[in-house]
C-alpha positions in Angstrom: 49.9 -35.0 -26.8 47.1 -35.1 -23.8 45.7 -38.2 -22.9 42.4 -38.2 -24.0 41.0 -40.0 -20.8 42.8 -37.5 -18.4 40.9 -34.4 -20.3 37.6 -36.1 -20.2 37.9 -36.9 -16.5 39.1 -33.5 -15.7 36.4 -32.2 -17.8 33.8 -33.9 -16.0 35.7 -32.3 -12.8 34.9 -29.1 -13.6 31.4 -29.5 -15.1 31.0 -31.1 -11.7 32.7 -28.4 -9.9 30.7 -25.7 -11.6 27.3 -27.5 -10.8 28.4 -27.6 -7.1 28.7 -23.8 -7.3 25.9 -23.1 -9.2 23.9 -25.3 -6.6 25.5 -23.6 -3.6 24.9 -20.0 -5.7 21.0 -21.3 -5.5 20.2 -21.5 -2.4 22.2 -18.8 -0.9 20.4 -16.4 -3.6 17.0 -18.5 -2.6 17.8 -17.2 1.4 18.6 -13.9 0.4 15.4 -13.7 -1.8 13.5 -14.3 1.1 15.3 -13.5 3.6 12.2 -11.2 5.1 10.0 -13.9 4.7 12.1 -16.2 6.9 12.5 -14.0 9.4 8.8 -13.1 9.7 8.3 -16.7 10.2 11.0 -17.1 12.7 9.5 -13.7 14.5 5.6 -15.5 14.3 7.2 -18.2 15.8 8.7 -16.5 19.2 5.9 -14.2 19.1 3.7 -17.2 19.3 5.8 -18.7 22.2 5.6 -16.0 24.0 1.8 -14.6 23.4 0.1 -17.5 23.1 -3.2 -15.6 21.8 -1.0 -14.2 18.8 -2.2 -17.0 16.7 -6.1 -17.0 18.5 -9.2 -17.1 16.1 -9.8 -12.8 17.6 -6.3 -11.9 16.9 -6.9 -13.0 13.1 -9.8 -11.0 13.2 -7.6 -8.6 14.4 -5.5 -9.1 11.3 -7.9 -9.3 8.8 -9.4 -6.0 9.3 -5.9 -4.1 9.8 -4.9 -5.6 5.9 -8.2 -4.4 5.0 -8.0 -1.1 6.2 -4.3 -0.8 4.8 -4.3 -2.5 1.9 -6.8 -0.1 -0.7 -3.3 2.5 -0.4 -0.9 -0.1 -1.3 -2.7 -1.1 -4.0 -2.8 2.3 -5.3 0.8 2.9 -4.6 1.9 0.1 -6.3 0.6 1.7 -9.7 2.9 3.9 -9.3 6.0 1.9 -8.5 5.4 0.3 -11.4 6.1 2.7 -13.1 9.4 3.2 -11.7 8.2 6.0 -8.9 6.5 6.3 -5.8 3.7 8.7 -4.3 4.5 11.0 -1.1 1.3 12.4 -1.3 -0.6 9.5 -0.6 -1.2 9.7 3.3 -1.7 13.6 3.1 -4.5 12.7 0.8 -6.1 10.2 3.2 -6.2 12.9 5.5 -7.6 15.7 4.1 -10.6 13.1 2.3 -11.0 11.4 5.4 -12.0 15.3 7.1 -14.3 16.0 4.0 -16.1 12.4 4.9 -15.7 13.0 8.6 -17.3 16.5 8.0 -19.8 15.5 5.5 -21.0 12.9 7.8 -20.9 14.4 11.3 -24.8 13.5 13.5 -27.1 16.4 12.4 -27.5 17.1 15.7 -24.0 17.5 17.0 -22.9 20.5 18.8 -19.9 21.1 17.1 -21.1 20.4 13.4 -19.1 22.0 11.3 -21.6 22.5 8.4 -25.0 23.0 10.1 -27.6 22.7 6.3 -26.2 19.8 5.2 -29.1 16.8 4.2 -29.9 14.0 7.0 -27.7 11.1 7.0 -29.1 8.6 4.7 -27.7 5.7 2.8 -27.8 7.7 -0.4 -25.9 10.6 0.7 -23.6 8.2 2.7 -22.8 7.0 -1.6 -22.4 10.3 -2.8 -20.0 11.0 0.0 -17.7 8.3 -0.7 -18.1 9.6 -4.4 -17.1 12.6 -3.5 -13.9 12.2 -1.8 -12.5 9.2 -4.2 -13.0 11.8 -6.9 -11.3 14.6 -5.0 -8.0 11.7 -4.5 -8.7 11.5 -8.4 -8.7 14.7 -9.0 -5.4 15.1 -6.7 -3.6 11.8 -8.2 -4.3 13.0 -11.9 -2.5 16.2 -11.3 0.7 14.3 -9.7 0.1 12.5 -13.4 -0.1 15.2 -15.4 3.0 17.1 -14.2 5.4 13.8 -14.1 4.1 13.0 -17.6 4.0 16.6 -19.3 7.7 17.7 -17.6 9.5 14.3 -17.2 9.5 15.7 -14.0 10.5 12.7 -11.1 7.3 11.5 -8.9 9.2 12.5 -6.2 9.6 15.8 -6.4 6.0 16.1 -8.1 4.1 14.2 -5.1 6.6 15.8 -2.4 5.1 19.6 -3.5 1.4 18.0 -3.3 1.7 16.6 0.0 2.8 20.0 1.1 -0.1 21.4 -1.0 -2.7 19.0 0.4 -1.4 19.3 4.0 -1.9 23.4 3.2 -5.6 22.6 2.3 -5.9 20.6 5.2 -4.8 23.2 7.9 -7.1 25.7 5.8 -10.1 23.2 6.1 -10.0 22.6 9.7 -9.9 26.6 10.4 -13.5 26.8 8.7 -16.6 28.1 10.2 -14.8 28.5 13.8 -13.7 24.9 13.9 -9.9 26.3 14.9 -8.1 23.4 13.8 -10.0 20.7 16.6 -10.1 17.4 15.6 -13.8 16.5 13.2 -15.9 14.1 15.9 -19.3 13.4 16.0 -19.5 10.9 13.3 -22.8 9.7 12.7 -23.8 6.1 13.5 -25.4 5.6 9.9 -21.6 6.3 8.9 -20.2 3.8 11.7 -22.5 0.9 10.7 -21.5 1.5 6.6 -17.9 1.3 7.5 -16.9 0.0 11.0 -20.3 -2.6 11.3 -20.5 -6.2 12.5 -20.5 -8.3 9.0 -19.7 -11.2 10.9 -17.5 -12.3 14.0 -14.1 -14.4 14.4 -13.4 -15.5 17.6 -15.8 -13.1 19.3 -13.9 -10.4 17.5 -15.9 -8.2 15.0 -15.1 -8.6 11.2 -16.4 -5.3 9.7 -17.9 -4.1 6.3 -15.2 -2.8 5.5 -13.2 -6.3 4.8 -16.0 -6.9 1.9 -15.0 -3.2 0.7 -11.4 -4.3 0.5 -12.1 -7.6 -1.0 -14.3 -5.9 -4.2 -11.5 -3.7 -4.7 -8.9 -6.0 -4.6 -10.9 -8.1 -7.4 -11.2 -5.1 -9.5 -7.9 -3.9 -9.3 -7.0 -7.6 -10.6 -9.0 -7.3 -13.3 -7.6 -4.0 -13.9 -3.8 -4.9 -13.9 -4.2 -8.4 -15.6 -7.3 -8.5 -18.1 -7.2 -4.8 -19.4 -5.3 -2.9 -21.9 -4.8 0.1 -19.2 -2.6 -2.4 -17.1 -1.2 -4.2 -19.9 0.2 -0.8 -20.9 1.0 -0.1 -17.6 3.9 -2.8 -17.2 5.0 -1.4 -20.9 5.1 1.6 -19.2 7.4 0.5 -16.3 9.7 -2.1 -18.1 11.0 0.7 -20.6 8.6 3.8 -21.7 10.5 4.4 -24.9 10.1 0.9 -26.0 6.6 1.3 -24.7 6.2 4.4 -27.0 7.5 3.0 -30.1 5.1 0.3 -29.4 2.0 2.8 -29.6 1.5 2.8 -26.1 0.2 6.4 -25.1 2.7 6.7 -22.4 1.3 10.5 -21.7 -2.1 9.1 -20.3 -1.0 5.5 -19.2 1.1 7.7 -16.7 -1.7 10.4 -16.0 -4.5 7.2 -15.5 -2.3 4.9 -13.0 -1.8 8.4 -10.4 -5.5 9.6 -11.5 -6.1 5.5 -9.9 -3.8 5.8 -7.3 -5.5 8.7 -5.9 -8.8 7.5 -6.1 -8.1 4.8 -3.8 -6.0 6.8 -1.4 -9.6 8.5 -0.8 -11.2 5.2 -0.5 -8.9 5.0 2.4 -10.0 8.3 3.8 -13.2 8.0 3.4 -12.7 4.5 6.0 -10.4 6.0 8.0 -12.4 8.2 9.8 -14.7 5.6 10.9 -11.4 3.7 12.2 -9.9 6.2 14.0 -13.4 7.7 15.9 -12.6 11.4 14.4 -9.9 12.7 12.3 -7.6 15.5 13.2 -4.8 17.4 11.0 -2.4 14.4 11.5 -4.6 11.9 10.2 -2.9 9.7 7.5 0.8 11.3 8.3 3.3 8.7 7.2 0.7 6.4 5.7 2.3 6.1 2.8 5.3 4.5 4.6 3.9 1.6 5.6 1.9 1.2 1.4 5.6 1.5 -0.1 7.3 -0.9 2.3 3.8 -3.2 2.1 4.1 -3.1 -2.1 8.3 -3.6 -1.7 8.2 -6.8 0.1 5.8 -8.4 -1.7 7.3 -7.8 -4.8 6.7 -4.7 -6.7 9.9 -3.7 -8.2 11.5 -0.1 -8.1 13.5 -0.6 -11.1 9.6 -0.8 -12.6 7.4 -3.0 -14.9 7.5 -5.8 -12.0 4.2 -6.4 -9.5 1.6 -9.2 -9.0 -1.5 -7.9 -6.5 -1.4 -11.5 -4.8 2.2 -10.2 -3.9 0.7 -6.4 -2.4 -1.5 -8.8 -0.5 1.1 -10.6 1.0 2.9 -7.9 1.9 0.3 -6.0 3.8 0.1 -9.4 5.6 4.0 -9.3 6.3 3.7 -6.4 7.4 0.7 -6.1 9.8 1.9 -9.5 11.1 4.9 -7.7 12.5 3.3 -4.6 13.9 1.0 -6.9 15.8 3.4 -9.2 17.0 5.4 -6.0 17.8 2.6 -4.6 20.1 1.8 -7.6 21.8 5.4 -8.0 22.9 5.7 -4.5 24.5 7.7 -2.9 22.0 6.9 1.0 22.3 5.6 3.1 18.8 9.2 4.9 19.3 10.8 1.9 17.9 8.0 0.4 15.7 9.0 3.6 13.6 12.8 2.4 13.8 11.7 -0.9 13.0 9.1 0.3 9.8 12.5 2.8 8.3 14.8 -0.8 8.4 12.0 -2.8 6.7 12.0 -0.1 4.0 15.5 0.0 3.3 16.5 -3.8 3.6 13.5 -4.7 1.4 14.7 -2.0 -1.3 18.0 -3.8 -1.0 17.0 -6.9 -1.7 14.7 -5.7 -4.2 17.9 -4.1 -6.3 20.3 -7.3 -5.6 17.5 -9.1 -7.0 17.5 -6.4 -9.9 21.8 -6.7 -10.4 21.9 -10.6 -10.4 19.2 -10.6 -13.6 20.9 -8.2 -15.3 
C-alpha cells in the first residue's frame, strides 16, 4: 500500500513542477508575442545613440504626419483582413484617385492642364473633388465586394484582377488629351494649403491639415467598428460566416459594405497623396498596400479573421514608420528598406499564426 505522505509530497512535486513550466511557457510565449515590439525598441534605442535628432521635437513632426498620411489605407485594409482576406488593389487605387484629384485640381492657368474648362479652384469644388474620388475608391472597393461575396471567390484573386484593371485605367488616363503618360504637376496652391498647410508647428517642423483629416477618420472608423451594427457584424463575419449566417447576419452585404469602406478610404488616401508627393505619375501608390497589410498585421489584426482593435492599426503604423525613419537616418538605401518591409510581412504573419495555433 503507498504511503499516503509520499503521494502527497510527490503530488505537490509535480503541481509544482507543472507551475514552473507553465511559468517558463509564459514568458517565452510573452517574448514571442512581442517579439517585434522589443526589437523596435531595441532598434529606437541604437537609432537614438547614433542620430541623436531621431528622438527631436521636428523628427516627431516628422512622424506624426507620415502615420497620418499612411494610416487612412490601413484602416481600410484592415476591414478586410477581418474578414479573413486582404486587398491588392488598394495602392493601385490610390494612384489612379490621386491623378483624378491631381487633374481635377491642377492651377487654371498651368501650361500643361490637362482639362482646360474646368471651374476655378475654390473651396467648394476642392469638397466635391475629394467626394468625387472617395466615391470612385467606393465604387471600386464595392465591386471587389460584390464578386468575393456573390462567387465565394478568394479576395485575392478578386483584388489581384482589379489592381490590374485599375492600373489599365490608369495608363489609359494619363494618355488623355495629349498628356502621353507625363507625370500630372501643377497643382494648385488652394489644393496645397487644404491638404499639405501649416495647422501648427513641432519643433519648427510643419504639422499639416492633413493630421486633423487622419484624426476625424480614425474617430469615425471607431465608431464604426465598435458602436455599430455594421462592425458588430463584421467580426461575425470574420470569426465564422456560417455561424454568422445562421445568426441573421446578412453576410452578402456585410462583405460588399466593409470593401465598398475599404475603398472609400483608399481614395481618401489619393486624394492626399498628390499634395504629398508634389505631382503624381503612373507609379504613384505601387506597393502601398504593402506597407497597410504589414501596418494592420503587427498591430494585431488577425488573418485567421474576426480579430482587430483600431488602437492596434494605430500602433502599427507607428511601428512601422518608426522603422523606416530610423532606417533612413542611418543610411540604409531604399534597395534594402524593400528587403527589410517583405521580412516584417512574413515574420509578423508568423507570429500572428503561432499566436493563432497556441489558442486553438
Amino acid at each position: 500500500m503507498a504511503n499516503p505522505v509520499t503521494t502527497l509530497r510527490r503530488t505537490a512535486e509535480e503541481f509544482k513542477a507543472k507551475d514552473v513550466k507553465d511559468k517558463k511557457r509564459y514568458i517565452t510565449d510573452s517574448i514571442l508575442n512581442n517579439a517585434l515590439y522589443i526589437l523596435m525598441l531595441i532598434f529606437v534605442i541604437y537609432t537614438a545613440i547614433e542620430r541623436p535628432n531621431f528622438l527631436t521635437m521636428g523628427s516627431l513632426a516628422n512622424l506624426i504626419t507620415q502615420v497620418a498620411a499612411y494610416l487612412p489605407m490601413a484602416l481600410g485594409i484592415a476591414g478586410c483582413i477581418v474578414l479573413t482576406g486582404t486587398d491588392l488593389s488598394a495602392g493601385r487605387v490610390a494612384g489612379l484617385t490621386a491623378a483624378v484629384a491631381g487633374v481635377f485640381l491642377q492651377k487654371t492657368d498651368f501650361a500643361n492642364k490637362m482639362f482646360q474648362n474646368l471651374p476655378s479652384i475654390s473651396t467648394g469644388w476642392i469638397l466635391v473633388t475629394m467626394l468625387a474620388v472617395i466615391v470612385i475608391g467606393a465604387v471600386i472597393g464595392l465591386v471587389n465586394g460584390f464578386f468575393v461575396a456573390k462567387f465565394s471567390l478568394h479576395p485575392f484573386i478578386v483584388t489581384l484582377s482589379t489592381q490590374l484593371i485599375t492600373y489599365g485605367i490608369i495608363l489609359w488616363f494619363f494618355a488623355l488629351n495629349g498628356n502621353n503618360g507625363q507625370p500630372i504637376s501643377g497643382l494648385s496652391q488652394e489644393y496645397k494649403d487644404f491638404v499639405g498647410g501649416t495647422m501648427f508647428r513641432l519643433g519648427g517642423v510643419s504639422v499639416p491639415w492633413y493630421v486633423l483629416y487622419a484624426i476625424i477618420l480614425t474617430a469615425l472608423m471607431w465608431f464604426i467598428w465598435n458602436k455599430t451594427t455594421f462592425g458588430k457584424n463584421m467580426f461575425a463575419v470574420g470569426s465564422n460566416a456560417e455561424a454568422a449566417r445562421v445568426s441573421g447576419v446578412n453576410v452578402f452585404w456585410t462583405t460588399v459594405l466593409v470593401h465598398t469602406l475599404a475603398g472609400a478610404m483608399y481614395g481618401y488616401s489619393g486624394f492626399i497623396e498628390g499634395v504629398r508627393s508634389g505631382s503624381v505619375a503612373a507609379s504613384t501608390g505601387l506597393n502601398a498596400e504593402c506597407d497597410a497589410i504589414a501596418a494592420c498585421v503587427i498591430g494585431g489584426v488577425s488573418f485567421v479573421g474576426g480579430t482587430g482593435k483600431i488602437s492596434g492599426i494605430i500602433l502599427g503604423v507607428f511601428v512601422l514608420r518608426i522603422i523606416f525613419v530610423a532606417l533612413t537616418m542611418l543610411g540604409v538605401d531604399s534597395s534594402s528598406l524593400y528587403i527589410i518591409k517583405g521580412a516584417i510581412i512574413l515574420c509578423a504573419c508568423s507570429l500572428d499564426m503561432r499566436k493563432y495555433l497556441v489558442k486553438k
